[in-house]
Protein backbone atom coordinates (compact mmCIF):
# COMPACT_ATOMS: atom_id res chain seq x y z
CA UNK A 1 0.00 0.00 0.00
CA UNK A 2 2.90 2.33 0.78
CA UNK A 3 4.27 1.86 -2.74
CA UNK A 4 0.91 2.86 -4.23
CA UNK A 5 0.77 5.88 -1.95
CA UNK A 6 4.12 7.04 -3.27
CA UNK A 7 3.12 6.49 -6.89
CA UNK A 8 -0.06 8.51 -6.47
CA UNK A 9 1.44 11.32 -4.39
CA UNK A 10 0.37 14.69 -5.74
CA UNK A 11 -2.41 13.33 -7.96
CA UNK A 12 -5.36 15.73 -8.10
CA UNK A 13 -7.23 14.40 -11.11
CA UNK A 14 -8.15 11.11 -12.76
CA UNK A 15 -8.78 10.64 -16.48
CA UNK A 16 -10.86 7.56 -17.21
CA UNK A 17 -11.13 5.82 -20.56
CA UNK A 18 -14.63 4.50 -21.22
CA UNK A 19 -14.70 1.56 -23.65
CA UNK A 20 -12.94 -1.43 -22.12
CA UNK A 21 -12.56 0.32 -18.77
CA UNK A 22 -16.11 1.20 -17.74
CA UNK A 23 -18.04 -1.02 -20.13
CA UNK A 24 -17.81 -3.30 -23.16
CA UNK A 25 -20.05 -2.09 -25.97
CA UNK A 26 -22.33 -4.24 -28.08
CA UNK A 27 -25.38 -4.23 -30.32
CA UNK A 28 -27.61 -4.37 -27.24
CA UNK A 29 -25.84 -1.39 -25.66
CA UNK A 30 -23.16 -3.42 -23.97
CA UNK A 31 -22.54 -4.26 -20.33
CA UNK A 32 -20.68 -2.54 -17.49
CA UNK A 33 -17.39 -4.13 -16.47
CA UNK A 34 -17.86 -5.62 -12.98
CA UNK A 35 -17.07 -3.07 -10.28
CA UNK A 36 -16.78 -0.11 -12.64
CA UNK A 37 -20.02 1.62 -11.62
CA UNK A 38 -19.00 1.41 -7.97
CA UNK A 39 -15.43 2.55 -8.75
CA UNK A 40 -16.66 5.71 -10.48
CA UNK A 41 -19.01 6.42 -7.58
CA UNK A 42 -16.13 6.12 -5.10
CA UNK A 43 -13.95 8.44 -7.18
CA UNK A 44 -16.75 11.00 -7.29
CA UNK A 45 -16.94 10.89 -3.47
CA UNK A 46 -13.20 11.49 -3.14
CA UNK A 47 -11.36 14.80 -3.34
CA UNK A 48 -10.05 13.93 -6.81
CA UNK A 49 -11.28 15.61 -9.97
CA UNK A 50 -12.67 13.09 -12.45
CA UNK A 51 -12.94 13.36 -16.22
CA UNK A 52 -13.82 10.80 -18.88
CA UNK A 53 -11.53 10.77 -21.92
CA UNK A 54 -12.71 8.61 -24.81
CA UNK A 55 -11.94 7.89 -28.44
CA UNK A 56 -15.45 6.55 -29.09
CA UNK A 57 -16.46 7.89 -32.50
CA UNK A 58 -19.56 5.81 -33.22
CA UNK A 59 -21.82 7.71 -30.81
CA UNK A 60 -22.48 11.36 -30.15
CA UNK A 61 -21.38 12.52 -26.72
CA UNK A 62 -25.03 12.86 -25.69
CA UNK A 63 -25.88 9.31 -26.75
CA UNK A 64 -22.78 7.85 -25.09
CA UNK A 65 -23.51 9.60 -21.80
CA UNK A 66 -27.16 8.53 -21.95
CA UNK A 67 -26.11 4.91 -22.46
CA UNK A 68 -23.73 5.03 -19.50
CA UNK A 69 -26.31 6.70 -17.26
CA UNK A 70 -28.79 3.92 -18.03
CA UNK A 71 -26.13 1.43 -16.96
CA UNK A 72 -25.85 3.17 -13.60
CA UNK A 73 -22.83 5.44 -14.04
CA UNK A 74 -22.66 8.88 -12.42
CA UNK A 75 -21.62 10.85 -15.52
CA UNK A 76 -22.68 13.98 -17.40
CA UNK A 77 -21.93 15.40 -20.85
CA UNK A 78 -19.81 18.17 -19.38
CA UNK A 79 -17.43 15.61 -17.87
CA UNK A 80 -16.59 13.88 -21.16
CA UNK A 81 -13.83 14.73 -23.62
CA UNK A 82 -14.61 13.04 -26.94
CA UNK A 83 -13.10 13.46 -30.41
CA UNK A 84 -16.14 14.43 -32.49
CA UNK A 85 -16.93 17.74 -30.72
CA UNK A 86 -13.21 18.57 -30.65
CA UNK A 87 -12.95 17.89 -34.40
CA UNK A 88 -16.01 19.99 -35.13
CA UNK A 89 -14.38 22.94 -33.35
CA UNK A 90 -11.15 22.47 -35.33
CA UNK A 91 -13.07 22.43 -38.62
CA UNK A 92 -14.80 25.71 -37.75
CA UNK A 93 -11.58 27.39 -36.61
CA UNK A 94 -9.69 26.42 -39.78
CA UNK A 95 -12.52 26.92 -42.27
CA UNK A 96 -12.40 23.27 -43.35
CA UNK A 97 -15.25 21.62 -45.21
CA UNK A 98 -15.05 17.88 -44.64
CA UNK A 99 -15.96 14.83 -46.60
CA UNK A 100 -17.25 12.70 -43.74
CA UNK A 101 -16.44 8.99 -43.55
CA UNK A 102 -18.10 8.43 -40.18
CA UNK A 103 -20.75 6.38 -38.39
CA UNK A 104 -24.33 7.64 -38.57
CA UNK A 105 -24.43 7.62 -34.77
CA UNK A 106 -21.95 10.51 -34.56
CA UNK A 107 -23.15 12.52 -37.55
CA UNK A 108 -25.20 14.90 -35.38
CA UNK A 109 -21.93 16.31 -33.98
CA UNK A 110 -21.26 17.78 -37.44
CA UNK A 111 -24.72 19.22 -38.15
CA UNK A 112 -23.41 22.78 -38.07
CA UNK A 113 -20.45 22.07 -40.37
CA UNK A 114 -20.42 23.02 -44.07
CA UNK A 115 -19.70 19.86 -46.08
CA UNK A 116 -20.10 21.34 -49.57
CA UNK A 117 -17.10 21.24 -51.93
CA UNK A 118 -14.89 19.34 -49.42
CA UNK A 119 -11.31 20.47 -48.78
CA UNK A 120 -10.47 17.72 -46.29
CA UNK A 121 -11.54 14.25 -45.18
CA UNK A 122 -12.65 13.33 -41.67
CA UNK A 123 -12.53 9.63 -40.83
CA UNK A 124 -13.95 7.98 -37.72
CA UNK A 125 -14.97 4.47 -36.68
CA UNK A 126 -17.55 4.04 -39.42
CA UNK A 127 -18.15 0.35 -38.71
CA UNK A 128 -20.06 -1.18 -41.61
CA UNK A 129 -19.58 2.12 -43.44
CA UNK A 130 -16.00 1.11 -44.25
CA UNK A 131 -16.93 -0.35 -47.62
CA UNK A 132 -14.61 -0.29 -50.62
CA UNK A 133 -16.87 2.29 -52.26
CA UNK A 134 -16.77 4.65 -49.28
CA UNK A 135 -13.03 4.26 -48.74
CA UNK A 136 -12.37 4.87 -52.42
CA UNK A 137 -14.55 7.98 -52.41
CA UNK A 138 -12.54 9.40 -49.49
CA UNK A 139 -9.32 8.48 -51.33
CA UNK A 140 -10.46 10.34 -54.45
CA UNK A 141 -11.37 13.46 -52.47
CA UNK A 142 -7.89 13.53 -50.94
CA UNK A 143 -6.12 12.89 -54.24
CA UNK A 144 -8.00 15.76 -55.90
CA UNK A 145 -6.76 18.26 -53.30
CA UNK A 146 -3.58 20.26 -53.85
CA UNK A 147 -2.81 20.01 -50.12
CA UNK A 148 -4.77 17.01 -48.84
CA UNK A 149 -5.86 17.09 -45.20
CA UNK A 150 -6.93 13.88 -43.47
CA UNK A 151 -8.29 14.14 -39.92
CA UNK A 152 -8.79 10.92 -37.97
CA UNK A 153 -10.86 10.64 -34.79
CA UNK A 154 -8.33 8.55 -32.90
CA UNK A 155 -5.96 5.95 -34.36
CA UNK A 156 -6.83 2.83 -32.39
CA UNK A 157 -6.03 -0.59 -33.82
CA UNK A 158 -8.94 -2.47 -32.25
CA UNK A 159 -11.30 -2.47 -29.28
CA UNK A 160 -13.44 -5.00 -27.47
CA UNK A 161 -17.19 -5.45 -27.54
CA UNK A 162 -19.28 -8.15 -25.91
CA UNK A 163 -19.11 -10.17 -29.16
CA UNK A 164 -15.31 -9.98 -29.38
CA UNK A 165 -12.56 -7.75 -30.77
CA UNK A 166 -13.49 -5.10 -33.35
CA UNK A 167 -11.22 -3.46 -35.93
CA UNK A 168 -10.85 0.27 -35.16
CA UNK A 169 -10.38 3.41 -37.27
CA UNK A 170 -6.57 3.29 -37.19
CA UNK A 171 -6.39 0.50 -39.76
CA UNK A 172 -8.46 2.49 -42.26
CA UNK A 173 -6.60 5.70 -41.49
CA UNK A 174 -3.32 3.93 -42.30
CA UNK A 175 -4.75 2.68 -45.60
CA UNK A 176 -5.57 6.23 -46.71
CA UNK A 177 -2.21 7.51 -45.49
CA UNK A 178 -0.40 4.86 -47.53
CA UNK A 179 -2.51 5.31 -50.66
CA UNK A 180 -2.25 9.11 -50.64
CA UNK A 181 1.30 9.46 -49.32
CA UNK A 182 0.19 11.72 -46.47
CA UNK A 183 0.08 11.72 -42.66
CA UNK A 184 -3.23 12.09 -40.86
CA UNK A 185 -3.91 14.60 -38.12
CA UNK A 186 -5.21 12.68 -35.12
CA UNK A 187 -7.89 14.16 -32.87
CA UNK A 188 -8.08 11.80 -29.95
CA UNK A 189 -5.73 9.65 -27.92
CA UNK A 190 -2.71 9.42 -28.13
CA UNK A 191 -2.52 12.98 -29.53
CA UNK A 192 -0.79 15.28 -26.99
CA UNK A 193 -3.18 18.10 -27.90
CA UNK A 194 -6.14 15.89 -27.04
CA UNK A 195 -4.76 15.02 -23.62
CA UNK A 196 -3.97 18.69 -23.01
CA UNK A 197 -7.58 19.56 -23.86
CA UNK A 198 -8.85 17.03 -21.32
CA UNK A 199 -6.44 18.32 -18.66
CA UNK A 200 -7.48 21.91 -19.32
CA UNK A 201 -11.15 20.98 -19.05
CA UNK A 202 -10.42 19.17 -15.75
CA UNK A 203 -8.32 22.04 -14.43
CA UNK A 204 -5.13 20.18 -13.48
CA UNK A 205 -1.56 20.01 -14.77
CA UNK A 206 -0.16 16.88 -16.41
CA UNK A 207 2.02 15.95 -13.43
CA UNK A 208 -1.07 16.12 -11.20
CA UNK A 209 -3.11 13.61 -13.22
CA UNK A 210 -3.27 9.89 -13.84
CA UNK A 211 -4.79 8.21 -16.90
CA UNK A 212 -6.56 4.87 -16.47
CA UNK A 213 -7.11 2.90 -19.67
CA UNK A 214 -6.90 -0.47 -21.42
CA UNK A 215 -4.86 0.61 -24.48
CA UNK A 216 -1.11 0.43 -23.89
CA UNK A 217 -0.39 2.74 -26.84
CA UNK A 218 -3.29 5.17 -26.96
CA UNK A 219 -4.08 5.52 -23.25
CA UNK A 220 -0.90 4.63 -21.39
CA UNK A 221 1.86 5.63 -23.79
CA UNK A 222 0.06 8.78 -24.89
CA UNK A 223 -0.53 9.94 -21.33
CA UNK A 224 3.04 9.26 -20.25
CA UNK A 225 4.44 11.22 -23.19
CA UNK A 226 2.41 14.18 -21.93
CA UNK A 227 3.96 13.96 -18.49
CA UNK A 228 1.07 12.16 -16.81
CA UNK A 229 1.09 9.00 -14.78
CA UNK A 230 -0.85 6.08 -16.22
CA UNK A 231 -2.38 2.79 -15.15
CA UNK A 232 -3.41 0.00 -17.52
CA UNK A 233 -6.38 -2.13 -16.48
CA UNK A 234 -6.62 -5.83 -17.36
CA UNK A 235 -10.01 -5.51 -19.00
CA UNK A 236 -11.22 -4.50 -22.46
CA UNK A 237 -8.59 -4.92 -25.16
CA UNK A 238 -5.82 -5.76 -22.67
CA UNK A 239 -3.51 -8.50 -23.89
CA UNK A 240 -0.52 -9.71 -21.86
CA UNK A 241 1.74 -9.55 -24.95
CA UNK A 242 0.52 -6.28 -26.61
mmCIF file of N, CA and C in Angstrom, residues 98-160:
data_model
loop_
_atom_site.group_PDB
_atom_site.id
_atom_site.type_symbol
_atom_site.label_atom_id
_atom_site.label_comp_id
_atom_site.label_asym_id
_atom_site.label_seq_id
_atom_site.Cartn_x
_atom_site.Cartn_y
_atom_site.Cartn_z
ATOM 1 N N UNK A 98 -15.452 19.272 -44.566
ATOM 2 C CA UNK A 98 -15.051 17.876 -44.641
ATOM 3 C C UNK A 98 -15.928 16.989 -45.521
ATOM 4 N N UNK A 99 -15.276 16.026 -46.132
ATOM 5 C CA UNK A 99 -15.965 14.833 -46.604
ATOM 6 C C UNK A 99 -15.964 13.884 -45.421
ATOM 7 N N UNK A 100 -17.135 13.461 -44.977
ATOM 8 C CA UNK A 100 -17.253 12.696 -43.739
ATOM 9 C C UNK A 100 -17.357 11.200 -43.999
ATOM 10 N N UNK A 101 -16.375 10.453 -43.534
ATOM 11 C CA UNK A 101 -16.441 8.990 -43.551
ATOM 12 C C UNK A 101 -16.584 8.568 -42.092
ATOM 13 N N UNK A 102 -17.822 8.609 -41.599
ATOM 14 C CA UNK A 102 -18.101 8.428 -40.176
ATOM 15 C C UNK A 102 -19.338 7.562 -39.980
ATOM 16 N N UNK A 103 -19.570 7.166 -38.757
ATOM 17 C CA UNK A 103 -20.752 6.384 -38.394
ATOM 18 C C UNK A 103 -21.954 7.312 -38.275
ATOM 19 N N UNK A 104 -23.124 6.818 -38.660
ATOM 20 C CA UNK A 104 -24.333 7.640 -38.570
ATOM 21 C C UNK A 104 -24.605 8.091 -37.138
ATOM 22 N N UNK A 105 -24.171 7.300 -36.159
ATOM 23 C CA UNK A 105 -24.433 7.621 -34.765
ATOM 24 C C UNK A 105 -23.739 8.875 -34.272
ATOM 25 N N UNK A 106 -22.689 9.322 -34.985
ATOM 26 C CA UNK A 106 -21.955 10.513 -34.557
ATOM 27 C C UNK A 106 -22.173 11.694 -35.507
ATOM 28 N N UNK A 107 -22.977 11.489 -36.530
ATOM 29 C CA UNK A 107 -23.152 12.517 -37.549
ATOM 30 C C UNK A 107 -23.754 13.805 -36.997
ATOM 31 N N UNK A 108 -24.560 13.696 -35.950
ATOM 32 C CA UNK A 108 -25.196 14.901 -35.382
ATOM 33 C C UNK A 108 -24.169 15.887 -34.838
ATOM 34 N N UNK A 109 -22.968 15.414 -34.482
ATOM 35 C CA UNK A 109 -21.927 16.308 -33.975
ATOM 36 C C UNK A 109 -21.425 17.260 -35.054
ATOM 37 N N UNK A 110 -21.740 16.968 -36.319
ATOM 38 C CA UNK A 110 -21.260 17.782 -37.439
ATOM 39 C C UNK A 110 -22.399 18.491 -38.174
ATOM 40 N N UNK A 111 -23.554 18.601 -37.516
ATOM 41 C CA UNK A 111 -24.720 19.215 -38.148
ATOM 42 C C UNK A 111 -24.483 20.667 -38.553
ATOM 43 N N UNK A 112 -23.635 21.365 -37.803
ATOM 44 C CA UNK A 112 -23.405 22.782 -38.070
ATOM 45 C C UNK A 112 -22.183 23.021 -38.963
ATOM 46 N N UNK A 113 -21.652 21.973 -39.556
ATOM 47 C CA UNK A 113 -20.448 22.074 -40.374
ATOM 48 C C UNK A 113 -20.806 22.048 -41.859
ATOM 49 N N UNK A 114 -20.227 22.958 -42.624
ATOM 50 C CA UNK A 114 -20.425 23.019 -44.068
ATOM 51 C C UNK A 114 -19.648 21.876 -44.721
ATOM 52 N N UNK A 115 -20.352 20.990 -45.428
ATOM 53 C CA UNK A 115 -19.699 19.861 -46.079
ATOM 54 C C UNK A 115 -19.716 19.976 -47.606
ATOM 55 N N UNK A 116 -20.088 21.155 -48.119
ATOM 56 C CA UNK A 116 -20.100 21.342 -49.570
ATOM 57 C C UNK A 116 -18.676 21.540 -50.079
ATOM 58 N N UNK A 117 -18.407 21.061 -51.285
ATOM 59 C CA UNK A 117 -17.098 21.241 -51.927
ATOM 60 C C UNK A 117 -15.963 20.930 -50.931
ATOM 61 N N UNK A 118 -15.822 19.696 -50.501
ATOM 62 C CA UNK A 118 -14.893 19.344 -49.424
ATOM 63 C C UNK A 118 -13.437 19.722 -49.719
ATOM 64 N N UNK A 119 -12.750 20.204 -48.675
ATOM 65 C CA UNK A 119 -11.310 20.472 -48.783
ATOM 66 C C UNK A 119 -10.516 19.678 -47.753
ATOM 67 N N UNK A 120 -11.154 18.647 -47.194
ATOM 68 C CA UNK A 120 -10.474 17.722 -46.291
ATOM 69 C C UNK A 120 -11.342 16.481 -46.146
ATOM 70 N N UNK A 121 -10.790 15.462 -45.503
ATOM 71 C CA UNK A 121 -11.542 14.246 -45.185
ATOM 72 C C UNK A 121 -11.457 14.010 -43.686
ATOM 73 N N UNK A 122 -12.596 13.718 -43.079
ATOM 74 C CA UNK A 122 -12.654 13.331 -41.666
ATOM 75 C C UNK A 122 -13.075 11.872 -41.606
ATOM 76 N N UNK A 123 -12.252 11.061 -40.940
ATOM 77 C CA UNK A 123 -12.535 9.635 -40.829
ATOM 78 C C UNK A 123 -12.698 9.273 -39.361
ATOM 79 N N UNK A 124 -13.699 8.454 -39.075
ATOM 80 C CA UNK A 124 -13.948 7.978 -37.718
ATOM 81 C C UNK A 124 -14.256 6.489 -37.798
ATOM 82 N N UNK A 125 -14.635 5.898 -36.690
ATOM 83 C CA UNK A 125 -14.972 4.470 -36.679
ATOM 84 C C UNK A 125 -16.340 4.297 -37.345
ATOM 85 N N UNK A 126 -16.318 4.107 -38.649
ATOM 86 C CA UNK A 126 -17.554 4.043 -39.422
ATOM 87 C C UNK A 126 -18.204 2.667 -39.394
ATOM 88 N N UNK A 127 -17.559 1.680 -38.782
ATOM 89 C CA UNK A 127 -18.153 0.348 -38.706
ATOM 90 C C UNK A 127 -18.427 -0.226 -40.073
ATOM 91 N N UNK A 128 -19.667 -0.605 -40.324
ATOM 92 C CA UNK A 128 -20.056 -1.180 -41.609
ATOM 93 C C UNK A 128 -19.927 -0.177 -42.757
ATOM 94 N N UNK A 129 -19.755 1.103 -42.416
ATOM 95 C CA UNK A 129 -19.584 2.125 -43.443
ATOM 96 C C UNK A 129 -18.235 2.071 -44.129
ATOM 97 N N UNK A 130 -17.309 1.252 -43.617
ATOM 98 C CA UNK A 130 -15.996 1.115 -44.248
ATOM 99 C C UNK A 130 -16.051 0.140 -45.423
ATOM 100 N N UNK A 131 -16.876 0.461 -46.395
ATOM 101 C CA UNK A 131 -16.933 -0.347 -47.618
ATOM 102 C C UNK A 131 -15.848 0.115 -48.587
ATOM 103 N N UNK A 132 -15.583 -0.696 -49.607
ATOM 104 C CA UNK A 132 -14.611 -0.287 -50.623
ATOM 105 C C UNK A 132 -15.064 1.006 -51.287
ATOM 106 N N UNK A 133 -16.354 1.103 -51.594
ATOM 107 C CA UNK A 133 -16.872 2.288 -52.264
ATOM 108 C C UNK A 133 -16.640 3.542 -51.430
ATOM 109 N N UNK A 134 -16.931 3.471 -50.131
ATOM 110 C CA UNK A 134 -16.772 4.651 -49.277
ATOM 111 C C UNK A 134 -15.309 5.007 -49.052
ATOM 112 N N UNK A 135 -14.460 3.999 -48.898
ATOM 113 C CA UNK A 135 -13.028 4.258 -48.741
ATOM 114 C C UNK A 135 -12.455 4.868 -50.017
ATOM 115 N N UNK A 136 -12.882 4.370 -51.152
ATOM 116 C CA UNK A 136 -12.371 4.874 -52.424
ATOM 117 C C UNK A 136 -12.835 6.304 -52.676
ATOM 118 N N UNK A 137 -14.052 6.614 -52.258
ATOM 119 C CA UNK A 137 -14.551 7.982 -52.411
ATOM 120 C C UNK A 137 -13.710 8.948 -51.575
ATOM 121 N N UNK A 138 -13.394 8.559 -50.344
ATOM 122 C CA UNK A 138 -12.541 9.396 -49.494
ATOM 123 C C UNK A 138 -11.152 9.544 -50.113
ATOM 124 N N UNK A 139 -10.623 8.461 -50.655
ATOM 125 C CA UNK A 139 -9.324 8.478 -51.334
ATOM 126 C C UNK A 139 -9.331 9.467 -52.498
ATOM 127 N N UNK A 140 -10.385 9.454 -53.291
ATOM 128 C CA UNK A 140 -10.464 10.345 -54.450
ATOM 129 C C UNK A 140 -10.546 11.807 -54.030
ATOM 130 N N UNK A 141 -11.291 12.084 -52.961
ATOM 131 C CA UNK A 141 -11.366 13.464 -52.466
ATOM 132 C C UNK A 141 -9.970 13.951 -52.088
ATOM 133 N N UNK A 142 -9.231 13.144 -51.365
ATOM 134 C CA UNK A 142 -7.889 13.529 -50.937
ATOM 135 C C UNK A 142 -6.952 13.722 -52.128
ATOM 136 N N UNK A 143 -7.020 12.829 -53.089
ATOM 137 C CA UNK A 143 -6.116 12.893 -54.238
ATOM 138 C C UNK A 143 -6.411 14.086 -55.137
ATOM 139 N N UNK A 144 -7.630 14.596 -55.084
ATOM 140 C CA UNK A 144 -8.005 15.757 -55.900
ATOM 141 C C UNK A 144 -7.592 17.083 -55.255
ATOM 142 N N UNK A 145 -7.137 17.035 -54.002
ATOM 143 C CA UNK A 145 -6.756 18.263 -53.295
ATOM 144 C C UNK A 145 -5.277 18.572 -53.494
ATOM 145 N N UNK A 146 -4.978 19.858 -53.685
ATOM 146 C CA UNK A 146 -3.585 20.261 -53.846
ATOM 147 C C UNK A 146 -2.799 19.996 -52.561
ATOM 148 N N UNK A 147 -3.426 20.291 -51.418
ATOM 149 C CA UNK A 147 -2.809 20.013 -50.118
ATOM 150 C C UNK A 147 -3.801 19.179 -49.299
ATOM 151 N N UNK A 148 -3.780 17.866 -49.502
ATOM 152 C CA UNK A 148 -4.774 17.008 -48.839
ATOM 153 C C UNK A 148 -4.646 17.015 -47.314
ATOM 154 N N UNK A 149 -5.799 17.105 -46.665
ATOM 155 C CA UNK A 149 -5.862 17.090 -45.202
ATOM 156 C C UNK A 149 -6.765 15.931 -44.782
ATOM 157 N N UNK A 150 -6.187 15.013 -44.006
ATOM 158 C CA UNK A 150 -6.934 13.876 -43.471
ATOM 159 C C UNK A 150 -6.946 13.990 -41.955
ATOM 160 N N UNK A 151 -8.133 14.057 -41.374
ATOM 161 C CA UNK A 151 -8.285 14.136 -39.919
ATOM 162 C C UNK A 151 -8.941 12.853 -39.435
ATOM 163 N N UNK A 152 -8.289 12.187 -38.487
ATOM 164 C CA UNK A 152 -8.791 10.920 -37.966
ATOM 165 C C UNK A 152 -9.188 11.068 -36.503
ATOM 166 N N UNK A 153 -10.379 10.586 -36.162
ATOM 167 C CA UNK A 153 -10.857 10.636 -34.785
ATOM 168 C C UNK A 153 -10.278 9.438 -34.029
ATOM 169 N N UNK A 154 -9.051 9.630 -33.530
ATOM 170 C CA UNK A 154 -8.329 8.547 -32.901
ATOM 171 C C UNK A 154 -7.556 7.745 -33.941
ATOM 172 N N UNK A 155 -6.723 6.814 -33.465
ATOM 173 C CA UNK A 155 -5.964 5.947 -34.359
ATOM 174 C C UNK A 155 -5.827 4.547 -33.776
ATOM 175 N N UNK A 156 -6.858 4.137 -33.032
ATOM 176 C CA UNK A 156 -6.829 2.831 -32.387
ATOM 177 C C UNK A 156 -6.760 1.689 -33.387
ATOM 178 N N UNK A 157 -6.135 0.604 -32.972
ATOM 179 C CA UNK A 157 -6.035 -0.587 -33.821
ATOM 180 C C UNK A 157 -7.280 -1.456 -33.706
ATOM 181 N N UNK A 158 -7.741 -1.653 -32.483
ATOM 182 C CA UNK A 158 -8.935 -2.465 -32.250
ATOM 183 C C UNK A 158 -9.471 -2.172 -30.857
ATOM 184 N N UNK A 159 -10.701 -2.603 -30.597
ATOM 185 C CA UNK A 159 -11.304 -2.467 -29.278
ATOM 186 C C UNK A 159 -12.162 -3.694 -29.027
ATOM 187 N N UNK A 160 -12.681 -3.815 -27.828
ATOM 188 C CA UNK A 160 -13.444 -5.004 -27.466
ATOM 189 C C UNK A 160 -14.911 -4.675 -27.247
#
